[in-house]
Amino acid sequence: MTTINFINNLLSPSGFGTLLQILVTVVMVVYVFFAFIMTRQIKLMTNSFSTQASPIFTLLAQMHFIAAIVLVAISIILL
Amino acid sequence: MQILYKSFMENPDNATYDGEDADEKTLYVMRKSFITNISWIFQVLGMTALPTVLTAVMFILPKTGFESVLKPSLVLVLTLFWYLITFGYFLQNFVNWFFNVYIITSKKIIDMDFQGLLYKNISEAPLRNIEDVTSTISGTANTIFNYGSVFIQTSAEKSEFEFEDVDNPSRVRDIISDLVTDIKTNDHH
């Protein structure tokens, strides 16, 4: 009965919303890895070809990575 | 900062590449014509406008009950995540354009190729190994905006370089030909 109640709650509008938020959080965690790889990629690129603008790209990539982590944290807090 | 948007730079300031010799001078740095970025720029603009458009559409459409699933916190998180993805898409495309460069130095030509997140290919050939240079403009957009490809035949292991979609390919061809002629003339003396 507990399992049936759990499934019924999950399929209700509010439960479905919570399930959706969990799925979105999981996707965002995966995106954090993508954002991290992008910081490594940009570091590789700036090492290969260095210009006055290199620090700008490094900063943007790091901000993007931090923003992804913060968004995961916000998502978990709001769950 | 001109280096952020220019696709052809002569004697660029503070531009160096990995493997540059001490006595080597970077003469030209080229990228694909900025016009080749139009497609993804419009995609980014569309992605930026999408949350606003969706909100307007949902406001106009009759209520279906699905709206109760979309808690304000979920909508906030989804919107922020969408803008983060949009920024990531913009950054990925811009750095791919910015760092995929064709460099001509006083000694050689270099083709730096980064694709996606995990592919890096750098090819170089000494100017004295260059045998033939050809420029091509093909297509309506290329003709209107004067960008095309420069094919460089060498006697090195990599026999052909292609500088793809560069601005004013005729000028690039002429620059390379002149440099090759100068260096081969100096070798004979």
mmCIF file of C-alpha atoms in Angstrom:
data_model
loop_
_atom_site.group_PDB
_atom_site.id
_atom_site.type_symbol
_atom_site.label_atom_id
_atom_site.label_comp_id
_atom_site.label_asym_id
_atom_site.label_seq_id
_atom_site.Cartn_x
_atom_site.Cartn_y
_atom_site.Cartn_z
ATOM 1 C CA MET A 1 0.000 0.000 0.000
ATOM 2 C CA THR A 2 2.914 2.308 0.822
ATOM 3 C CA THR A 3 4.396 1.709 -2.646
ATOM 4 C CA ILE A 4 1.051 2.329 -4.331
ATOM 5 C CA ASN A 5 0.598 5.532 -2.325
ATOM 6 C CA PHE A 6 4.123 6.626 -3.300
ATOM 7 C CA ILE A 7 3.422 6.028 -6.995
ATOM 8 C CA ASN A 8 0.064 7.803 -6.742
ATOM 9 C CA ASN A 9 1.743 10.810 -5.087
ATOM 10 C CA LEU A 10 4.423 10.829 -7.766
ATOM 11 C CA LEU A 11 1.847 10.869 -10.553
ATOM 12 C CA SER A 12 -0.187 13.662 -8.954
ATOM 13 C CA PRO A 13 0.460 17.187 -10.295
ATOM 14 C CA SER A 14 2.640 18.234 -7.321
ATOM 15 C CA GLY A 15 4.483 14.913 -7.272
ATOM 16 C CA PHE A 16 5.087 15.064 -11.003
ATOM 17 C CA GLY A 17 6.469 18.567 -10.539
ATOM 18 C CA THR A 18 8.899 17.265 -7.915
ATOM 19 C CA LEU A 19 9.933 14.399 -10.214
ATOM 20 C CA LEU A 20 10.525 16.904 -12.990
ATOM 21 C CA GLN A 21 12.651 19.036 -10.703
ATOM 22 C CA ILE A 22 14.744 15.985 -9.728
ATOM 23 C CA LEU A 23 15.280 15.143 -13.392
ATOM 24 C CA VAL A 24 16.256 18.730 -14.168
ATOM 25 C CA THR A 25 18.736 18.666 -11.265
ATOM 26 C CA VAL A 26 20.310 15.464 -12.603
ATOM 27 C CA VAL A 27 20.649 17.040 -16.059
ATOM 28 C CA MET A 28 22.238 20.122 -14.489
ATOM 29 C CA VAL A 29 24.796 17.961 -12.660
ATOM 30 C CA VAL A 30 25.756 16.474 -16.033
ATOM 31 C CA TYR A 31 25.987 20.003 -17.424
ATOM 32 C CA VAL A 32 28.438 20.913 -14.644
ATOM 33 C CA PHE A 33 30.819 18.291 -16.092
ATOM 34 C CA PHE A 34 30.394 19.831 -19.549
ATOM 35 C CA ALA A 35 31.149 23.284 -18.102
ATOM 36 C CA PHE A 36 34.276 21.881 -16.433
ATOM 37 C CA ILE A 37 35.462 20.295 -19.680
ATOM 38 C CA MET A 38 34.927 23.643 -21.380
ATOM 39 C CA THR A 39 37.273 25.337 -18.884
ATOM 40 C CA ARG A 40 39.928 22.720 -19.721
ATOM 41 C CA GLN A 41 39.318 23.159 -23.439
ATOM 42 C CA ILE A 42 39.729 26.933 -23.246
ATOM 43 C CA LYS A 43 42.906 26.510 -21.206
ATOM 44 C CA LEU A 44 44.247 24.218 -23.942
ATOM 45 C CA MET A 45 43.307 26.769 -26.583
ATOM 46 C CA THR A 46 44.882 29.738 -24.762
ATOM 47 C CA ASN A 47 48.069 27.722 -24.241
ATOM 48 C CA SER A 48 48.186 26.937 -27.963
ATOM 49 C CA PHE A 49 47.416 30.472 -29.126
ATOM 50 C CA SER A 50 47.945 33.280 -26.678
ATOM 51 C CA THR A 51 46.548 36.795 -27.157
ATOM 52 C CA GLN A 52 45.569 39.818 -25.087
ATOM 53 C CA ALA A 53 42.033 38.416 -24.950
ATOM 54 C CA SER A 54 43.032 35.042 -23.462
ATOM 55 C CA PRO A 55 42.314 36.045 -19.816
ATOM 56 C CA ILE A 56 38.781 37.125 -20.853
ATOM 57 C CA PHE A 57 37.928 33.675 -22.168
ATOM 58 C CA THR A 58 39.449 31.966 -19.147
ATOM 59 C CA LEU A 59 37.367 34.174 -16.860
ATOM 60 C CA LEU A 60 34.153 33.583 -18.850
ATOM 61 C CA ALA A 61 34.663 29.821 -18.781
ATOM 62 C CA GLN A 62 35.275 29.842 -15.032
ATOM 63 C CA MET A 63 32.229 32.037 -14.416
ATOM 64 C CA HIS A 64 30.155 29.672 -16.535
ATOM 65 C CA PHE A 65 31.393 26.679 -14.511
ATOM 66 C CA ILE A 66 30.716 28.403 -11.177
ATOM 67 C CA ALA A 67 27.263 29.463 -12.370
ATOM 68 C CA ALA A 68 26.477 25.837 -13.248
ATOM 69 C CA ILE A 69 27.479 24.693 -9.748
ATOM 70 C CA VAL A 70 25.481 27.479 -8.090
ATOM 71 C CA LEU A 71 22.441 26.585 -10.184
ATOM 72 C CA VAL A 72 22.651 22.938 -9.080
ATOM 73 C CA ALA A 73 22.824 24.116 -5.472
ATOM 74 C CA ILE A 74 19.797 26.380 -5.957
ATOM 75 C CA SER A 75 17.894 23.549 -7.568
ATOM 76 C CA ILE A 76 18.638 21.187 -4.678
ATOM 77 C CA ILE A 77 17.684 23.827 -2.088
ATOM 78 C CA LEU A 78 14.391 24.518 -3.851
ATOM 79 C CA LEU A 79 13.528 20.805 -4.139
ATOM 80 C CA MET B 1 39.899 45.193 -28.551
ATOM 81 C CA GLN B 2 40.056 44.472 -32.263
ATOM 82 C CA ILE B 3 41.404 40.953 -31.850
ATOM 83 C CA LEU B 4 37.998 39.863 -30.499
ATOM 84 C CA TYR B 5 36.149 40.433 -33.763
ATOM 85 C CA LYS B 6 38.676 40.815 -36.571
ATOM 86 C CA SER B 7 39.217 37.898 -38.902
ATOM 87 C CA PHE B 8 42.356 39.299 -40.554
ATOM 88 C CA MET B 9 45.138 40.910 -38.556
ATOM 89 C CA GLU B 10 48.494 42.129 -39.755
ATOM 90 C CA ASN B 11 51.345 42.251 -37.229
ATOM 91 C CA PRO B 12 49.037 41.502 -34.284
ATOM 92 C CA ASP B 13 50.137 42.723 -30.880
ATOM 93 C CA ASN B 14 50.954 40.134 -28.234
ATOM 94 C CA ALA B 15 49.802 37.167 -30.295
ATOM 95 C CA THR B 16 51.991 34.099 -29.858
ATOM 96 C CA TYR B 17 51.526 30.431 -30.503
ATOM 97 C CA ASP B 18 52.847 27.337 -28.800
ATOM 98 C CA GLY B 19 56.122 26.399 -30.484
ATOM 99 C CA GLU B 20 57.069 29.846 -31.731
ATOM 100 C CA ASP B 21 60.808 30.306 -32.216
ATOM 101 C CA ALA B 22 62.641 33.190 -30.561
ATOM 102 C CA ASP B 23 63.645 34.678 -33.916
ATOM 103 C CA GLU B 24 60.237 34.170 -35.462
ATOM 104 C CA LYS B 25 57.769 37.014 -36.012
ATOM 105 C CA THR B 26 54.018 36.557 -36.359
ATOM 106 C CA LEU B 27 53.079 38.479 -39.500
ATOM 107 C CA TYR B 28 49.427 37.616 -40.044
ATOM 108 C CA VAL B 29 46.681 35.945 -38.049
ATOM 109 C CA MET B 30 43.538 34.939 -39.886
ATOM 110 C CA ARG B 31 40.293 33.240 -39.000
ATOM 111 C CA LYS B 32 37.189 32.254 -40.884
ATOM 112 C CA SER B 33 35.239 35.301 -42.005
ATOM 113 C CA PHE B 34 33.012 36.700 -39.262
ATOM 114 C CA ILE B 35 30.055 36.210 -41.604
ATOM 115 C CA THR B 36 30.347 32.438 -41.001
ATOM 116 C CA ASN B 37 29.160 33.070 -37.433
ATOM 117 C CA ILE B 38 25.792 34.509 -38.476
ATOM 118 C CA SER B 39 23.990 31.174 -38.219
ATOM 119 C CA TRP B 40 24.833 30.445 -34.588
ATOM 120 C CA ILE B 41 24.448 34.111 -33.600
ATOM 121 C CA PHE B 42 20.823 33.983 -34.752
ATOM 122 C CA GLN B 43 20.370 30.693 -32.913
ATOM 123 C CA VAL B 44 21.648 32.316 -29.713
ATOM 124 C CA LEU B 45 19.294 35.271 -30.178
ATOM 125 C CA GLY B 46 16.408 32.863 -30.683
ATOM 126 C CA MET B 47 17.364 30.865 -27.589
ATOM 127 C CA THR B 48 17.557 34.084 -25.559
ATOM 128 C CA ALA B 49 14.075 35.123 -26.654
ATOM 129 C CA LEU B 50 12.497 31.679 -26.182
ATOM 130 C CA PRO B 51 11.585 31.925 -22.445
ATOM 131 C CA THR B 52 9.812 35.234 -23.050
ATOM 132 C CA VAL B 53 7.960 33.853 -26.065
ATOM 133 C CA LEU B 54 6.926 30.692 -24.180
ATOM 134 C CA THR B 55 5.668 32.759 -21.241
ATOM 135 C CA ALA B 56 3.586 34.897 -23.594
ATOM 136 C CA VAL B 57 2.197 31.820 -25.356
ATOM 137 C CA MET B 58 1.252 30.132 -22.075
ATOM 138 C CA PHE B 59 -0.399 33.350 -20.931
ATOM 139 C CA ILE B 60 -2.513 33.492 -24.084
ATOM 140 C CA LEU B 61 -3.459 29.833 -24.362
ATOM 141 C CA PRO B 62 -6.424 28.475 -22.343
ATOM 142 C CA LYS B 63 -5.516 26.857 -19.007
ATOM 143 C CA THR B 64 -5.098 23.070 -19.184
ATOM 144 C CA GLY B 65 -4.141 22.208 -15.605
ATOM 145 C CA PHE B 66 -0.532 21.482 -16.607
ATOM 146 C CA GLU B 67 0.341 24.883 -15.159
ATOM 147 C CA SER B 68 -0.087 23.465 -11.628
ATOM 148 C CA VAL B 69 2.885 21.141 -12.296
ATOM 149 C CA LEU B 70 5.100 24.119 -13.070
ATOM 150 C CA LYS B 71 5.834 25.471 -9.614
ATOM 151 C CA PRO B 72 7.378 28.978 -9.582
ATOM 152 C CA SER B 73 10.633 27.512 -8.204
ATOM 153 C CA LEU B 74 10.799 24.998 -11.070
ATOM 154 C CA VAL B 75 10.090 27.691 -13.663
ATOM 155 C CA LEU B 76 12.847 29.868 -12.140
ATOM 156 C CA VAL B 77 15.368 27.026 -12.185
ATOM 157 C CA LEU B 78 14.440 25.996 -15.744
ATOM 158 C CA THR B 79 14.712 29.575 -17.000
ATOM 159 C CA LEU B 80 18.087 30.129 -15.364
ATOM 160 C CA PHE B 81 19.314 26.782 -16.689
ATOM 161 C CA TRP B 82 18.133 27.671 -20.198
ATOM 162 C CA TYR B 83 20.061 30.965 -20.092
ATOM 163 C CA LEU B 84 23.125 29.106 -18.808
ATOM 164 C CA ILE B 85 22.880 26.662 -21.721
ATOM 165 C CA THR B 86 22.467 29.608 -24.111
ATOM 166 C CA PHE B 87 25.590 31.259 -22.715
ATOM 167 C CA GLY B 88 27.513 27.979 -22.911
ATOM 168 C CA TYR B 89 26.441 27.538 -26.540
ATOM 169 C CA PHE B 90 27.513 31.093 -27.346
ATOM 170 C CA LEU B 91 30.879 30.677 -25.609
ATOM 171 C CA GLN B 92 31.571 27.313 -27.263
ATOM 172 C CA ASN B 93 30.873 28.672 -30.753
ATOM 173 C CA PHE B 94 32.769 31.911 -30.191
ATOM 174 C CA VAL B 95 35.943 30.279 -28.868
ATOM 175 C CA ASN B 96 35.821 27.749 -31.710
ATOM 176 C CA TRP B 97 35.795 30.650 -34.170
ATOM 177 C CA PHE B 98 38.360 32.682 -32.218
ATOM 178 C CA PHE B 99 40.959 29.964 -31.698
ATOM 179 C CA ASN B 100 40.690 28.191 -35.061
ATOM 180 C CA VAL B 101 43.353 30.369 -36.628
ATOM 181 C CA TYR B 102 45.634 30.419 -39.604
ATOM 182 C CA ILE B 103 48.967 32.008 -38.795
ATOM 183 C CA ILE B 104 51.649 33.206 -41.163
ATOM 184 C CA THR B 105 54.986 33.932 -39.565
ATOM 185 C CA SER B 106 58.344 34.986 -40.978
ATOM 186 C CA LYS B 107 59.255 31.275 -41.179
ATOM 187 C CA LYS B 108 56.125 29.153 -41.632
ATOM 188 C CA ILE B 109 52.387 28.771 -41.944
ATOM 189 C CA ILE B 110 50.364 27.232 -39.127
ATOM 190 C CA ASP B 111 46.848 25.841 -39.164
ATOM 191 C CA MET B 112 45.270 25.478 -35.708
ATOM 192 C CA ASP B 113 42.131 23.406 -35.659
ATOM 193 C CA PHE B 114 39.987 22.861 -32.577
ATOM 194 C CA GLN B 115 36.709 21.021 -33.015
ATOM 195 C CA GLY B 116 34.203 20.445 -30.271
ATOM 196 C CA LEU B 117 35.606 19.896 -26.812
ATOM 197 C CA LEU B 118 38.166 17.179 -27.303
ATOM 198 C CA TYR B 119 39.858 17.641 -30.692
ATOM 199 C CA LYS B 120 42.994 19.641 -31.344
ATOM 200 C CA ASN B 121 45.061 19.538 -34.520
ATOM 201 C CA ILE B 122 47.965 21.866 -35.292
ATOM 202 C CA SER B 123 49.760 21.641 -38.623
ATOM 203 C CA GLU B 124 52.683 23.761 -39.750
ATOM 204 C CA ALA B 125 54.891 23.958 -42.800
ATOM 205 C CA PRO B 126 57.986 26.062 -43.487
ATOM 206 C CA LEU B 127 57.483 28.770 -46.085
ATOM 207 C CA ARG B 128 60.339 27.360 -48.175
ATOM 208 C CA ASN B 129 58.384 24.088 -48.580
ATOM 209 C CA ILE B 130 55.407 25.834 -50.154
ATOM 210 C CA GLU B 131 55.161 25.091 -53.843
ATOM 211 C CA ASP B 132 51.800 26.404 -54.979
ATOM 212 C CA VAL B 133 49.078 28.708 -53.624
ATOM 213 C CA THR B 134 45.537 28.865 -55.011
ATOM 214 C CA SER B 135 42.557 30.945 -53.896
ATOM 215 C CA THR B 136 38.916 30.100 -54.539
ATOM 216 C CA ILE B 137 35.654 31.976 -54.050
ATOM 217 C CA SER B 138 32.603 29.839 -54.696
ATOM 218 C CA GLY B 139 28.958 30.512 -53.938
ATOM 219 C CA THR B 140 26.631 33.492 -53.668
ATOM 220 C CA ALA B 141 27.366 34.498 -50.075
ATOM 221 C CA ASN B 142 31.095 34.015 -50.604
ATOM 222 C CA THR B 143 31.041 36.231 -53.688
ATOM 223 C CA ILE B 144 28.969 38.962 -52.047
ATOM 224 C CA PHE B 145 31.062 39.093 -48.878
ATOM 225 C CA ASN B 146 34.404 38.249 -50.578
ATOM 226 C CA TYR B 147 35.484 35.262 -48.540
ATOM 227 C CA GLY B 148 36.738 31.880 -49.672
ATOM 228 C CA SER B 149 39.465 29.282 -49.360
ATOM 229 C CA VAL B 150 43.196 29.368 -49.957
ATOM 230 C CA PHE B 151 44.826 26.045 -50.849
ATOM 231 C CA ILE B 152 48.545 25.781 -50.152
ATOM 232 C CA GLN B 153 50.510 22.943 -51.718
ATOM 233 C CA THR B 154 53.678 21.947 -49.880
ATOM 234 C CA SER B 155 56.406 19.385 -50.226
ATOM 235 C CA ALA B 156 56.041 18.511 -46.534
ATOM 236 C CA GLU B 157 54.391 15.398 -45.119
ATOM 237 C CA LYS B 158 51.074 17.224 -45.029
ATOM 238 C CA SER B 159 50.936 18.089 -48.713
ATOM 239 C CA GLU B 160 48.037 20.519 -48.689
ATOM 240 C CA PHE B 161 46.863 23.152 -46.263
ATOM 241 C CA GLU B 162 43.488 24.793 -46.587
ATOM 242 C CA PHE B 163 42.749 28.200 -45.118
ATOM 243 C CA GLU B 164 38.984 27.861 -45.136
ATOM 244 C CA ASP B 165 36.506 30.768 -45.533
ATOM 245 C CA VAL B 166 39.048 33.554 -45.011
ATOM 246 C CA ASP B 167 38.301 37.155 -45.924
ATOM 247 C CA ASN B 168 39.777 38.380 -49.194
ATOM 248 C CA PRO B 169 41.426 35.099 -50.208
ATOM 249 C CA SER B 170 43.118 36.728 -53.210
ATOM 250 C CA ARG B 171 45.050 39.019 -50.898
ATOM 251 C CA VAL B 172 46.000 36.083 -48.654
ATOM 252 C CA ARG B 173 47.217 34.146 -51.687
ATOM 253 C CA ASP B 174 49.281 37.123 -52.778
ATOM 254 C CA ILE B 175 50.779 37.586 -49.306
ATOM 255 C CA ILE B 176 51.849 33.954 -49.064
ATOM 256 C CA SER B 177 53.242 33.926 -52.616
ATOM 257 C CA ASP B 178 55.306 37.039 -51.940
ATOM 258 C CA LEU B 179 56.665 35.638 -48.673
ATOM 259 C CA VAL B 180 57.579 32.346 -50.327
ATOM 260 C CA THR B 181 59.301 34.153 -53.204
ATOM 261 C CA ASP B 182 61.277 36.337 -50.768
ATOM 262 C CA ILE B 183 62.417 33.409 -48.654
ATOM 263 C CA LYS B 184 63.432 31.295 -51.652
ATOM 264 C CA THR B 185 65.255 34.257 -53.195
ATOM 265 C CA ASN B 186 67.162 34.791 -49.933
ATOM 266 C CA ASP B 187 68.029 31.094 -49.826
ATOM 267 C CA HIS B 188 69.587 31.319 -53.298
ATOM 268 C CA HIS B 189 71.690 34.278 -52.203
#
